[in-house]
């Protein structure tokens, strides 16, 4: 299976409590096996982090989210924000940021549409360069949130 075939994206609405309407969507990666059965997401992410593949997961998720945005004109008209989980255990932060800008350019989407949501670091401490990575995303126009 190709990497794009093993991750399905579910969009969870983030509701504005003042209007009771969605103002953003969190893109939730749902790994699936070759039979189409769901795999435990937490285990999948831990394995991807430990094997150094988490940057590829970020890239695949971002590509799928951008594709969904471009294919849904109604999503573009509403100017929703889209939250993408970002692991602080990134193996190559600069490549991850470059992949982000390359994919957005390919789909002609603004970084201002995206929220970079930092996930827990598990047993690990946050890497010392995380602040610089997040500053780079902010400079591009993204919001940065901590995952709940």
mmCIF file with all atom_site columns, N, CA, C and O in Angstrom, residues 43-55 57 91:
data_model
loop_
_atom_site.group_PDB
_atom_site.id
_atom_site.type_symbol
_atom_site.label_atom_id
_atom_site.label_alt_id
_atom_site.label_comp_id
_atom_site.label_asym_id
_atom_site.label_entity_id
_atom_site.label_seq_id
_atom_site.pdbx_PDB_ins_code
_atom_site.Cartn_x
_atom_site.Cartn_y
_atom_site.Cartn_z
_atom_site.occupancy
_atom_site.B_iso_or_equiv
_atom_site.pdbx_formal_charge
_atom_site.auth_seq_id
_atom_site.auth_comp_id
_atom_site.auth_asym_id
_atom_site.auth_atom_id
_atom_site.pdbx_PDB_model_num
ATOM 1  N N  . UNK A 1 43 ? -0.959 4.253  18.938 1.00 0.00 ? 43 UNK A N  1
ATOM 2  C CA . UNK A 1 43 ? 0.125  3.289  18.694 1.00 0.00 ? 43 UNK A CA 1
ATOM 3  C C  . UNK A 1 43 ? 0.819  3.577  17.365 1.00 0.00 ? 43 UNK A C  1
ATOM 4  O O  . UNK A 1 43 ? 2.048  3.519  17.269 1.00 0.00 ? 43 UNK A O  1
ATOM 5  N N  . UNK A 1 44 ? 0.031  3.872  16.345 1.00 0.00 ? 44 UNK A N  1
ATOM 6  C CA . UNK A 1 44 ? 0.574  4.177  15.024 1.00 0.00 ? 44 UNK A CA 1
ATOM 7  C C  . UNK A 1 44 ? 1.527  5.375  15.086 1.00 0.00 ? 44 UNK A C  1
ATOM 8  O O  . UNK A 1 44 ? 2.634  5.333  14.544 1.00 0.00 ? 44 UNK A O  1
ATOM 9  N N  . UNK A 1 45 ? 1.111  6.436  15.779 1.00 0.00 ? 45 UNK A N  1
ATOM 10 C CA . UNK A 1 45 ? 1.938  7.642  15.882 1.00 0.00 ? 45 UNK A CA 1
ATOM 11 C C  . UNK A 1 45 ? 3.217  7.343  16.665 1.00 0.00 ? 45 UNK A C  1
ATOM 12 O O  . UNK A 1 45 ? 4.309  7.773  16.273 1.00 0.00 ? 45 UNK A O  1
ATOM 13 N N  . UNK A 1 46 ? 3.110  6.603  17.776 1.00 0.00 ? 46 UNK A N  1
ATOM 14 C CA . UNK A 1 46 ? 4.302  6.258  18.554 1.00 0.00 ? 46 UNK A CA 1
ATOM 15 C C  . UNK A 1 46 ? 5.304  5.465  17.719 1.00 0.00 ? 46 UNK A C  1
ATOM 16 O O  . UNK A 1 46 ? 6.507  5.702  17.789 1.00 0.00 ? 46 UNK A O  1
ATOM 17 N N  . UNK A 1 47 ? 4.791  4.538  16.926 1.00 0.00 ? 47 UNK A N  1
ATOM 18 C CA . UNK A 1 47 ? 5.677  3.751  16.063 1.00 0.00 ? 47 UNK A CA 1
ATOM 19 C C  . UNK A 1 47 ? 6.310  4.647  15.005 1.00 0.00 ? 47 UNK A C  1
ATOM 20 O O  . UNK A 1 47 ? 7.519  4.562  14.755 1.00 0.00 ? 47 UNK A O  1
ATOM 21 N N  . UNK A 1 48 ? 5.515  5.517  14.389 1.00 0.00 ? 48 UNK A N  1
ATOM 22 C CA . UNK A 1 48 ? 6.050  6.428  13.370 1.00 0.00 ? 48 UNK A CA 1
ATOM 23 C C  . UNK A 1 48 ? 7.123  7.340  13.966 1.00 0.00 ? 48 UNK A C  1
ATOM 24 O O  . UNK A 1 48 ? 8.160  7.588  13.338 1.00 0.00 ? 48 UNK A O  1
ATOM 25 N N  . UNK A 1 49 ? 6.893  7.823  15.181 1.00 0.00 ? 49 UNK A N  1
ATOM 26 C CA . UNK A 1 49 ? 7.897  8.669  15.839 1.00 0.00 ? 49 UNK A CA 1
ATOM 27 C C  . UNK A 1 49 ? 9.170  7.883  16.116 1.00 0.00 ? 49 UNK A C  1
ATOM 28 O O  . UNK A 1 49 ? 10.281 8.359  15.843 1.00 0.00 ? 49 UNK A O  1
ATOM 29 N N  . UNK A 1 50 ? 9.018  6.676  16.659 1.00 0.00 ? 50 UNK A N  1
ATOM 30 C CA . UNK A 1 50 ? 10.201 5.895  17.027 1.00 0.00 ? 50 UNK A CA 1
ATOM 31 C C  . UNK A 1 50 ? 10.996 5.434  15.806 1.00 0.00 ? 50 UNK A C  1
ATOM 32 O O  . UNK A 1 50 ? 12.211 5.255  15.889 1.00 0.00 ? 50 UNK A O  1
ATOM 33 N N  . UNK A 1 51 ? 10.330 5.260  14.669 1.00 0.00 ? 51 UNK A N  1
ATOM 34 C CA . UNK A 1 51 ? 11.016 4.817  13.455 1.00 0.00 ? 51 UNK A CA 1
ATOM 35 C C  . UNK A 1 51 ? 11.515 5.982  12.595 1.00 0.00 ? 51 UNK A C  1
ATOM 36 O O  . UNK A 1 51 ? 12.121 5.774  11.553 1.00 0.00 ? 51 UNK A O  1
ATOM 37 N N  . UNK A 1 52 ? 11.223 7.222  13.055 1.00 0.00 ? 52 UNK A N  1
ATOM 38 C CA . UNK A 1 52 ? 11.671 8.382  12.286 1.00 0.00 ? 52 UNK A CA 1
ATOM 39 C C  . UNK A 1 52 ? 10.811 8.676  11.066 1.00 0.00 ? 52 UNK A C  1
ATOM 40 O O  . UNK A 1 52 ? 11.257 9.352  10.142 1.00 0.00 ? 52 UNK A O  1
ATOM 41 N N  . UNK A 1 53 ? 9.558  8.198  11.075 1.00 0.00 ? 53 UNK A N  1
ATOM 42 C CA . UNK A 1 53 ? 8.661  8.408  9.937  1.00 0.00 ? 53 UNK A CA 1
ATOM 43 C C  . UNK A 1 53 ? 7.572  9.448  10.187 1.00 0.00 ? 53 UNK A C  1
ATOM 44 O O  . UNK A 1 53 ? 6.692  9.623  9.360  1.00 0.00 ? 53 UNK A O  1
ATOM 45 N N  . UNK A 1 54 ? 7.640  10.135 11.314 1.00 0.00 ? 54 UNK A N  1
ATOM 46 C CA . UNK A 1 54 ? 6.551  11.052 11.665 1.00 0.00 ? 54 UNK A CA 1
ATOM 47 C C  . UNK A 1 54 ? 6.472  12.235 10.706 1.00 0.00 ? 54 UNK A C  1
ATOM 48 O O  . UNK A 1 54 ? 5.377  12.749 10.433 1.00 0.00 ? 54 UNK A O  1
ATOM 49 N N  . UNK A 1 55 ? 7.601  12.654 10.130 1.00 0.00 ? 55 UNK A N  1
ATOM 50 C CA . UNK A 1 55 ? 7.566  13.751 9.155  1.00 0.00 ? 55 UNK A CA 1
ATOM 51 C C  . UNK A 1 55 ? 6.789  13.332 7.909  1.00 0.00 ? 55 UNK A C  1
ATOM 52 O O  . UNK A 1 55 ? 6.053  14.134 7.326  1.00 0.00 ? 55 UNK A O  1
ATOM 53 N N  . UNK A 1 57 ? 4.339  11.159 7.872  1.00 0.00 ? 57 UNK A N  1
ATOM 54 C CA . UNK A 1 57 ? 2.929  11.149 8.264  1.00 0.00 ? 57 UNK A CA 1
ATOM 55 C C  . UNK A 1 57 ? 2.371  12.569 8.176  1.00 0.00 ? 57 UNK A C  1
ATOM 56 O O  . UNK A 1 57 ? 1.284  12.787 7.618  1.00 0.00 ? 57 UNK A O  1
ATOM 57 N N  . UNK A 1 91 ? 11.827 14.594 13.016 1.00 0.00 ? 91 UNK A N  1
ATOM 58 C CA . UNK A 1 91 ? 13.231 14.218 12.837 1.00 0.00 ? 91 UNK A CA 1
ATOM 59 C C  . UNK A 1 91 ? 13.993 15.250 12.019 1.00 0.00 ? 91 UNK A C  1
ATOM 60 O O  . UNK A 1 91 ? 15.194 15.407 12.180 1.00 0.00 ? 91 UNK A O  1
#
